[in-house]
mmCIF file of C-alpha atoms and ligand atoms in Angstrom:
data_model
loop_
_atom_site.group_PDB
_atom_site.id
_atom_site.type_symbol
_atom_site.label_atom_id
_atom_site.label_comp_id
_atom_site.label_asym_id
_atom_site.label_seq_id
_atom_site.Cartn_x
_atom_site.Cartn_y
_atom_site.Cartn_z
ATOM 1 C CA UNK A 28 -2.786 6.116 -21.738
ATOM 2 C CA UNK A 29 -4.672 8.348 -20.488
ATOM 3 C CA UNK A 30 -6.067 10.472 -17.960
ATOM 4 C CA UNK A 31 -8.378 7.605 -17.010
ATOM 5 C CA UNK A 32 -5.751 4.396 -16.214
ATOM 6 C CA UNK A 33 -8.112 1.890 -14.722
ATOM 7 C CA UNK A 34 -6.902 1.126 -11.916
ATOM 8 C CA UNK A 35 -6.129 4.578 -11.134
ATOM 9 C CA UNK A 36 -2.777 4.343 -10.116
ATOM 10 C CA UNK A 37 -2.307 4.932 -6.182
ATOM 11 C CA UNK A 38 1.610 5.986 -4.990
ATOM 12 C CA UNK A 39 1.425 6.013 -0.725
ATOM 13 C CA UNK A 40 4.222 7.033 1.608
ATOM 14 C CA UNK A 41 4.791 4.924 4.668
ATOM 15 C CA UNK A 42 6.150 7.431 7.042
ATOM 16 C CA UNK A 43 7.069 4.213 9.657
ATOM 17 C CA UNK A 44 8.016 5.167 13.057
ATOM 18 C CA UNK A 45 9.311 8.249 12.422
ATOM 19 C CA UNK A 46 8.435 12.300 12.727
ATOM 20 C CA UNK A 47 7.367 14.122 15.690
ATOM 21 C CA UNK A 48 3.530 15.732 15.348
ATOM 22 C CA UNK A 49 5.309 19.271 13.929
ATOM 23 C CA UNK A 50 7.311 17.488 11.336
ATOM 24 C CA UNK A 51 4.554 15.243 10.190
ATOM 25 C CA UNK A 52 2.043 17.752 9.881
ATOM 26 C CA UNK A 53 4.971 19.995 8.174
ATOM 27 C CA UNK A 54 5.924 16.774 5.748
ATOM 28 C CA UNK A 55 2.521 16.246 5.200
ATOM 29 C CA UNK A 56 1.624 19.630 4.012
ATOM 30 C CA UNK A 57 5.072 20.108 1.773
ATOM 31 C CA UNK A 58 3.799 17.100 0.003
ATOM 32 C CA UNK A 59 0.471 18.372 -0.424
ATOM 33 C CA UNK A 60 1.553 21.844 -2.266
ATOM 34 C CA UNK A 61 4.117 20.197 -4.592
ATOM 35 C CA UNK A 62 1.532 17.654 -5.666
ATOM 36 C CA UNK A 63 -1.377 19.773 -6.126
ATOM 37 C CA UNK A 64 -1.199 19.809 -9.908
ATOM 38 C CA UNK A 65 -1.523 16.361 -9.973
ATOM 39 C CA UNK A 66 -4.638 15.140 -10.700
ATOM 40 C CA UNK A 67 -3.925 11.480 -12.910
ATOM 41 C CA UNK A 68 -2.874 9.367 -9.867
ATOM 42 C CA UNK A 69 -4.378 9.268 -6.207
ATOM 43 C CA UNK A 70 -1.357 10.321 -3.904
ATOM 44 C CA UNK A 71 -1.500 9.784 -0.139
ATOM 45 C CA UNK A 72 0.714 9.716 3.151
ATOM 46 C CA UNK A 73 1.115 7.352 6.175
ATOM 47 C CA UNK A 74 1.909 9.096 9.219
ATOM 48 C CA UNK A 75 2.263 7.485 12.715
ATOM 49 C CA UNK A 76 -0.803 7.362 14.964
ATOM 50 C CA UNK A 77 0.223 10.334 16.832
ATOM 51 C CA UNK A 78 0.026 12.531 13.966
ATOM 52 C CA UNK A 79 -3.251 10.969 11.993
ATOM 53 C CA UNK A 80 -5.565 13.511 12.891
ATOM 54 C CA UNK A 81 -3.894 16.589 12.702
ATOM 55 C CA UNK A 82 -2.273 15.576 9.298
ATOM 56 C CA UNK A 83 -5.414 14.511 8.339
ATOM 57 C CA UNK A 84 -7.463 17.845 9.482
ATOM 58 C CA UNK A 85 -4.404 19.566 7.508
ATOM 59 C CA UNK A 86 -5.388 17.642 4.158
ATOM 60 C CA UNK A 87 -9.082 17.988 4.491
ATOM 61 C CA UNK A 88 -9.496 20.464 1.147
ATOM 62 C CA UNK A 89 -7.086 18.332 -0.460
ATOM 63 C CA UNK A 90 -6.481 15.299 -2.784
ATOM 64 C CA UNK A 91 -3.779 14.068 -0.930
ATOM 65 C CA UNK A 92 -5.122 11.252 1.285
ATOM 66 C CA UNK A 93 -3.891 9.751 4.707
ATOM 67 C CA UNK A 94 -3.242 6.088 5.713
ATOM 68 C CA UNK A 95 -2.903 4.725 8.635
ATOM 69 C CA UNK A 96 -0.153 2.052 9.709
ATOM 70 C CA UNK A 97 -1.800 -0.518 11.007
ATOM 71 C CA UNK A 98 -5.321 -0.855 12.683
ATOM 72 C CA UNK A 99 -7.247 -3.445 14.836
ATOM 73 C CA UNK A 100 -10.497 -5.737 13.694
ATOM 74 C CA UNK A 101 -12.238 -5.005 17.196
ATOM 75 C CA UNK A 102 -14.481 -1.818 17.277
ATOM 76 C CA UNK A 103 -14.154 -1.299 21.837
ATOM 77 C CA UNK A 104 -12.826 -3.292 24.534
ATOM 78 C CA UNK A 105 -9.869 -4.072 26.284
ATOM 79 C CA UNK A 106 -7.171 -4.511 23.820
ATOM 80 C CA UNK A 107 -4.286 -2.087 25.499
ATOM 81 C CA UNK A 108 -2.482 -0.233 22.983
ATOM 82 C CA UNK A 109 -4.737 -1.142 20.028
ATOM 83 C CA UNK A 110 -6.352 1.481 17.284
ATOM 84 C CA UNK A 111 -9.423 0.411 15.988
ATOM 85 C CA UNK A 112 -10.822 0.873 12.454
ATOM 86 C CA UNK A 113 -13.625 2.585 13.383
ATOM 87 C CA UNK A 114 -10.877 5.413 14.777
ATOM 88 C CA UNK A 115 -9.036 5.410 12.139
ATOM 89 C CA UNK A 116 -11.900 6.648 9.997
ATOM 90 C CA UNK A 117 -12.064 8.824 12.312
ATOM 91 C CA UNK A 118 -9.013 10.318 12.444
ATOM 92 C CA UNK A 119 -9.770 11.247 9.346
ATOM 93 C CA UNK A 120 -7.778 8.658 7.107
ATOM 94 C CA UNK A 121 -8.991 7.019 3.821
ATOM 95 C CA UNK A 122 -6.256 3.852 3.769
ATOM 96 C CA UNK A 123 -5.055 1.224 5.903
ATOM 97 C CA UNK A 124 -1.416 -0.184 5.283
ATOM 98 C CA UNK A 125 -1.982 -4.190 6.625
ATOM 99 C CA UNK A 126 0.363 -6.901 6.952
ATOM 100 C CA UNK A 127 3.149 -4.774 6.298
ATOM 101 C CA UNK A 128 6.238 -7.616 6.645
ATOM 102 C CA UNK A 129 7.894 -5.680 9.672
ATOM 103 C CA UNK A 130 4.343 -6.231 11.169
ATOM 104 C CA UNK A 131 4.497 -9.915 10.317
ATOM 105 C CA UNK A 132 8.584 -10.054 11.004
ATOM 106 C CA UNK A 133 8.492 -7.724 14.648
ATOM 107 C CA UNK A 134 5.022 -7.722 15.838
ATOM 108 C CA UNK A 135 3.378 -11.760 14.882
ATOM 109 C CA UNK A 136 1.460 -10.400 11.883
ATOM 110 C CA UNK A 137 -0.209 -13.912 10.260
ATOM 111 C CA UNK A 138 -2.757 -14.180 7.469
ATOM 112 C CA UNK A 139 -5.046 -14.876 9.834
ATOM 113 C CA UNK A 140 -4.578 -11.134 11.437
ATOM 114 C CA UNK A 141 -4.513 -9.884 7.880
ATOM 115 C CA UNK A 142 -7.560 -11.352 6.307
ATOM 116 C CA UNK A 143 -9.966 -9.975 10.106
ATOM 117 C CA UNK A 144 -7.868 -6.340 9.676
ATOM 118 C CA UNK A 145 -8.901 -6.097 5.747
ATOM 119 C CA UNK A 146 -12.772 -7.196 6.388
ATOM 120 C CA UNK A 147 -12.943 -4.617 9.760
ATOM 121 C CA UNK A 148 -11.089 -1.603 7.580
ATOM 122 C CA UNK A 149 -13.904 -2.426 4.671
ATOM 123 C CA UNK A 150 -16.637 -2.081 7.205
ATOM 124 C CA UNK A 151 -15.595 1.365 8.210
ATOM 125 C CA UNK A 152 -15.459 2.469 4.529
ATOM 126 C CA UNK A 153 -11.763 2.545 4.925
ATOM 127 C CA UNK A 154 -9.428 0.976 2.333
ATOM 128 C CA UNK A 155 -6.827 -1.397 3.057
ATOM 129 C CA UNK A 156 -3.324 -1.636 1.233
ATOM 130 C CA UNK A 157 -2.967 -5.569 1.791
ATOM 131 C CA UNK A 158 0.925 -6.473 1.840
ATOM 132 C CA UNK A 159 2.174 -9.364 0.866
ATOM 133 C CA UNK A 160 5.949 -10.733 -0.144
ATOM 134 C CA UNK A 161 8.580 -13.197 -0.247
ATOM 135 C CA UNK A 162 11.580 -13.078 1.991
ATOM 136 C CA UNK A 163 15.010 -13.640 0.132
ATOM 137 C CA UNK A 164 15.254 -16.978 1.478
ATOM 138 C CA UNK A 165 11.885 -17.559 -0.348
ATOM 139 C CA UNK A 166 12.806 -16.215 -3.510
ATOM 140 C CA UNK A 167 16.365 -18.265 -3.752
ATOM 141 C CA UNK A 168 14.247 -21.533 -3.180
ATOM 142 C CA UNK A 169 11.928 -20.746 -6.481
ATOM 143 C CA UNK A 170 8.989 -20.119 -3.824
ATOM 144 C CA UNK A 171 8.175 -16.839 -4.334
ATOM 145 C CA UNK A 172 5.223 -17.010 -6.376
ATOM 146 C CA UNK A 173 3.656 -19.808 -4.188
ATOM 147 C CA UNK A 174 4.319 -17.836 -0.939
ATOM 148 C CA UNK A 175 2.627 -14.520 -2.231
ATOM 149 C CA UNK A 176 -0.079 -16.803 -3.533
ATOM 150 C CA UNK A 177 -0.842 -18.089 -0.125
ATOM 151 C CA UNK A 178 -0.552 -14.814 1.517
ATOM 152 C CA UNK A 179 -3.422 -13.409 -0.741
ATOM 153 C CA UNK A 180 -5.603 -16.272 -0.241
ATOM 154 C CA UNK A 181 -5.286 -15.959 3.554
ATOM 155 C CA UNK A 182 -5.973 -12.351 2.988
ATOM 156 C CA UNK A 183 -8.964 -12.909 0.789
ATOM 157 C CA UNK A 184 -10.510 -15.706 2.825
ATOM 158 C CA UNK A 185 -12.990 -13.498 4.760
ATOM 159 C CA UNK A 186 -14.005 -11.142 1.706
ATOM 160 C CA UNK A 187 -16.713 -11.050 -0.264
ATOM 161 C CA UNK A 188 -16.499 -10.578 -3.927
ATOM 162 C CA UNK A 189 -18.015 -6.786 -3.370
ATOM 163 C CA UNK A 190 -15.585 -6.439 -0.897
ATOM 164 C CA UNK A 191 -12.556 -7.505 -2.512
ATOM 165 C CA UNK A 192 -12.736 -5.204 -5.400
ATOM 166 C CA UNK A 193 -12.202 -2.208 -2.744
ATOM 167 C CA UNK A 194 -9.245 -3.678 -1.493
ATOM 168 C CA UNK A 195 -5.618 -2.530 -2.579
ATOM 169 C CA UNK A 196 -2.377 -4.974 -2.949
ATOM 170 C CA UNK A 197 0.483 -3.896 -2.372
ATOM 171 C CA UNK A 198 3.085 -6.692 -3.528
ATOM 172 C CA UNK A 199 6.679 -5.951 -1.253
ATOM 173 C CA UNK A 200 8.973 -8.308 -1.629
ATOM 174 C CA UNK A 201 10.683 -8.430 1.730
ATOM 175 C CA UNK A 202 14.083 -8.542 0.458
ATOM 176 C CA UNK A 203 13.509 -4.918 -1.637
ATOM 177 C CA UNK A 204 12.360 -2.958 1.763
ATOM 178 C CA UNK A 205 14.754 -0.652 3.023
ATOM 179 C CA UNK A 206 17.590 -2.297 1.368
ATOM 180 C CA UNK A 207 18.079 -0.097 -1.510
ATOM 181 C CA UNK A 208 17.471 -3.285 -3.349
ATOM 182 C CA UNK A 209 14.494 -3.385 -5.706
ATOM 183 C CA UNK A 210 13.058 -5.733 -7.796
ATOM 184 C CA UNK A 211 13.914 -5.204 -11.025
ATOM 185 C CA UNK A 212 10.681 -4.581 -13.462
ATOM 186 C CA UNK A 213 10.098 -7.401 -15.012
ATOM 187 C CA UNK A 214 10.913 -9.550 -11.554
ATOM 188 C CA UNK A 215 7.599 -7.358 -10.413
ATOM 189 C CA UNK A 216 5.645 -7.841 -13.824
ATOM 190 C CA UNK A 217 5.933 -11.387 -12.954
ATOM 191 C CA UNK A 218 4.611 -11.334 -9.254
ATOM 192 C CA UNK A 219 1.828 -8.353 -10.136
ATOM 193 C CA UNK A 220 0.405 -10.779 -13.144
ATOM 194 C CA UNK A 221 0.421 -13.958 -10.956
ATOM 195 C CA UNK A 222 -1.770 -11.744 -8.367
ATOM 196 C CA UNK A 223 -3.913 -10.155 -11.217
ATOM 197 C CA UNK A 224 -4.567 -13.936 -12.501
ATOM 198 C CA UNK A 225 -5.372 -15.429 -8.755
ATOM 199 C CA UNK A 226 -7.591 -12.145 -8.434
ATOM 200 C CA UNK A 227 -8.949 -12.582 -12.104
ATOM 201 C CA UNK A 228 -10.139 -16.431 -11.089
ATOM 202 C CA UNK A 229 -12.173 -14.972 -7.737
ATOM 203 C CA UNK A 230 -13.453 -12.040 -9.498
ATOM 204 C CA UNK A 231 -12.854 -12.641 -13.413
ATOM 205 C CA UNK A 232 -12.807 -8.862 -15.489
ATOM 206 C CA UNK A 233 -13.377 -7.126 -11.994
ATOM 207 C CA UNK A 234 -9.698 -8.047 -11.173
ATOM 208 C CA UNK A 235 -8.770 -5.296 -13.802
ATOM 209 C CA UNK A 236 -10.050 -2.513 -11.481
ATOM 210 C CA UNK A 237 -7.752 -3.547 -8.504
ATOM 211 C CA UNK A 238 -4.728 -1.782 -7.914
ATOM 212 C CA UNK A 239 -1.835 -3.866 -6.915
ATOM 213 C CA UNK A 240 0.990 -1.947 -6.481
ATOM 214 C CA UNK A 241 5.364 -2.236 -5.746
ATOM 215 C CA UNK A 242 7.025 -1.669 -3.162
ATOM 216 C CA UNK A 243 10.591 -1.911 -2.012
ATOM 217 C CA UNK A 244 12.944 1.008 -2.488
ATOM 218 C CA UNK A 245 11.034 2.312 -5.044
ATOM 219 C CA UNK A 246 13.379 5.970 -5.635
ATOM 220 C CA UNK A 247 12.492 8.975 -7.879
ATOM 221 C CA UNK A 248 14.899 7.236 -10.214
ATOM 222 C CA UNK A 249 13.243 3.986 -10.356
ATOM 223 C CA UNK A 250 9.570 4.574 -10.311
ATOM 224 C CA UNK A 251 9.225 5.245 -13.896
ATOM 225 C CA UNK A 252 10.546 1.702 -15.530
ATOM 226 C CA UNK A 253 8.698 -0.158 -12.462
ATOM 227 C CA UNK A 254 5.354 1.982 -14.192
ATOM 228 C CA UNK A 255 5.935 1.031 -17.566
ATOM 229 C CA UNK A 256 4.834 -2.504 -16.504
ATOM 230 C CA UNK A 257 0.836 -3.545 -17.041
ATOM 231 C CA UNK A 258 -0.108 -4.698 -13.999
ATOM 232 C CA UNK A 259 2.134 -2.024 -11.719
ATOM 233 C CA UNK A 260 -0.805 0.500 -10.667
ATOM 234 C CA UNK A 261 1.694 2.630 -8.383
ATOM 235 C CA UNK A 262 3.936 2.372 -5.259
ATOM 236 C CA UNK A 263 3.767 1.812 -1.589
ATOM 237 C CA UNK A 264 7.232 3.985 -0.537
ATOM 238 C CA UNK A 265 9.048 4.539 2.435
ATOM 239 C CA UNK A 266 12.570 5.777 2.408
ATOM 240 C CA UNK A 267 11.904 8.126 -0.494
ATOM 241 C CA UNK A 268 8.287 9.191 1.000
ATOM 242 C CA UNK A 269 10.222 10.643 3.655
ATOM 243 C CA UNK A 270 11.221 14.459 1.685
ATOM 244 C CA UNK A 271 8.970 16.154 0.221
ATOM 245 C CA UNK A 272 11.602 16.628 -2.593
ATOM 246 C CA UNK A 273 12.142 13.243 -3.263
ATOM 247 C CA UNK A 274 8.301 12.076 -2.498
ATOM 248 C CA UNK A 275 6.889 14.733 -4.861
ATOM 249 C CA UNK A 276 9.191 13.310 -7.521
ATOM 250 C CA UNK A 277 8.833 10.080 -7.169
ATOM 251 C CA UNK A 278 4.900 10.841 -7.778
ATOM 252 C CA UNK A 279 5.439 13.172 -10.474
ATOM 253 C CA UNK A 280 7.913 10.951 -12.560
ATOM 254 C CA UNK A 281 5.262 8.143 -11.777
ATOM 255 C CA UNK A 282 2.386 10.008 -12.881
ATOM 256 C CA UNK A 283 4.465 10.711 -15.982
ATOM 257 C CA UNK A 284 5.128 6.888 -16.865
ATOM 258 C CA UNK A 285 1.691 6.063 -16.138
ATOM 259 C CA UNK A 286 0.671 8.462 -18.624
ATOM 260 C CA UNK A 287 3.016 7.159 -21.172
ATOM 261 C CA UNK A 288 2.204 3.669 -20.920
HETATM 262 C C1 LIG B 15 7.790 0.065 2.809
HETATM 263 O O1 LIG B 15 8.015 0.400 3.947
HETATM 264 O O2 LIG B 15 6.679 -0.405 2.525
HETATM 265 C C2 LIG B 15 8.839 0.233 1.815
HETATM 266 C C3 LIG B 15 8.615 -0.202 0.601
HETATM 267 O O3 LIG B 15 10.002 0.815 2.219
HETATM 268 P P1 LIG B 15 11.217 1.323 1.264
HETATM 269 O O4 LIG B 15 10.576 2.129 0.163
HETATM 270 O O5 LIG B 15 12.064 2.155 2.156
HETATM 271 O O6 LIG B 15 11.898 0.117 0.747
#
C-alpha cells in the first residue's frame, strides 16, 4: 500500500498519570519534531488534564494531535472533579481515550458510561478511541471474542450509523497492558476481524473506513508484525509512548509496515 491506507492508520500515546506540565509540554514537543516527516499515518499524544492545553497550544501548527484521557457526557453542573467534552475541545484536543480498562478496573467504568462518553465526545466534534478487551481470566475460558463483542455493542448502543463511522476502536486486551505481554499478531488479527465483521453488519462497506487499532505493550520492536495484519489500523501505546526515542520509533517502524502491507 500506499500513501492512502483506508483507514488511515492512527498510532496514540497514552501518557497515563504521569509528567509534570514542563515535561509534558517538553515530551510533547520532542515527539512532534522527530515525527514531522511523517505524513502516511495520523500520530497523536495523551497527556494528563493538567497539561491538555498547553501541549495542545504547543501542537497547534502541527500534525501531531492531542487526546484526552477520559472525559464526562454532561456539558455544566455539579459533577466535582469531572472534565466535560465540551472542555476538552477546548483544550484544544482532537481524541478522547474511553473505557480505557484501568477506567473500568479502578474507577467503575461500565458500557453504560462508555456508550453516553462516545455519543457526548461526537457532539463536540471530538473523536473517541473506544477501548474494549478481555481480561486473562476471559481469554483462558474461550470468552474473549464474546466479551469484546458485548463491550462494542454496549458502546455502540447510543450511536447512530453517521456517528459510528467517526468513532475509533481501540481493541486492548487487558492481559497485554503494561505487562510486557502482547498479543501475538495473529491472536489480534482474530479479535480486529471479529470487530470489523460486528461493525461490517451495523454499517456494511462503511466498516472498512473505521480504524480499530492494538494495544498492549505494543514496543518499537513489535509494532511492525502487529501492522502487517489487515484489520490492525495502528496502536494505542503507553509504556513506549513515554520517550520520544522510543515513541518516534515505534511510529516510524509502523508507518513503515503500513506502507509495506
Ligand atoms: C495502554 O495504556 O493503553 C497501553 C496499551 O499500555 P502499554 O502500551 O504500556 O501496554
Amino acid at each position: 500500500m500506499s500513501q492512502s491506507r483506508v483507514p488511515r492508520p492512527l498510532f496514540c500515546g497514552n501518557w497515563k498519570l504521569w509528567g509534570s506540565l514542563s515535561e509534558s509540554v517538553a515530551l510533547a514537543k520532542g515527539v512532534r519534531d522527530a515525527t514531522a516527516g511523517v505524513t502516511a499515518v495520523d500520530v497523536a499524544v495523551g497527556p494528563g488534564f493538567v497539561a491538555l492545553a498547553a501541549v495542545a497550544e504547543k501542537l497547534q501548527s502541527s500534525a501531531l494531535g492531542v487526546a484526552a484521557q477520559d472525559g464526562y457526557w454532561e456539558v455544566k453542573g455539579a459533577f466535582t472533579g469531572e472534565v466535560a467534552m465540551a472542555q476538552i475541545a477546548d483544550a484544544g484536543a482532537r481524541y478522547v481515550i474511553i473505557g480505557h480498562s484501568e477506567r473500568r478496573q479502578f474507577f467503575a467504568e461500565t458500557d453504560a458510561s462508555v456508550a453516553r462518553k462516545a455519543k457526548a465526545a461526537l457532539g463536540v466534534h471530538l473523536t473517541p478511541i473506544i477501548c474494549i478487551g478481555e481480561t486473562l481470566s476471559e481469554r483462558d475460558a474461550g470468552q474473549a471474542l464474546a466479551r469484546v463483542s458485548s463491550q462494542l455493542d454496549g458502546a455502540m448502543r447510543e450511536l447512530s450509523d453517521a456517528e459510528l463511522v467517526r468513532v475509533v476502536i481501540a481493541y486492548e486486551p487487558v492481559w497485554a497492558i503494561g505487562t510486557g505481554r502482547n498479543a501475538t499478531p495473529e491472536q489480534a488479527q482474530e479479535v480486529h476481524a471479529a470487530i470489523r465483521a460486528q461493525l461490517s453488519r451495523r454499517l456494511q462497506g462503511k466498516a472498512q473506513e473505521i480504524r480499530i487499532l492494538y494495544g498492549g505493550s505494543v514496543k518499537p520492536d513489535n509494532v511492525a508484525s502487529l501492522m502487517g495484519q489487515k484489520d490492525i489500523d495502528g496502536a494505542l501505546v503507553g509504556g513506549a509512548s513515554l520517550t520520544v526515542e522510543s515513541f518516534a520509533k515505534l511510529v516510524k517502524e509502523g508507518t513503515s509496515a503500513c506502507i509495506r502491507s
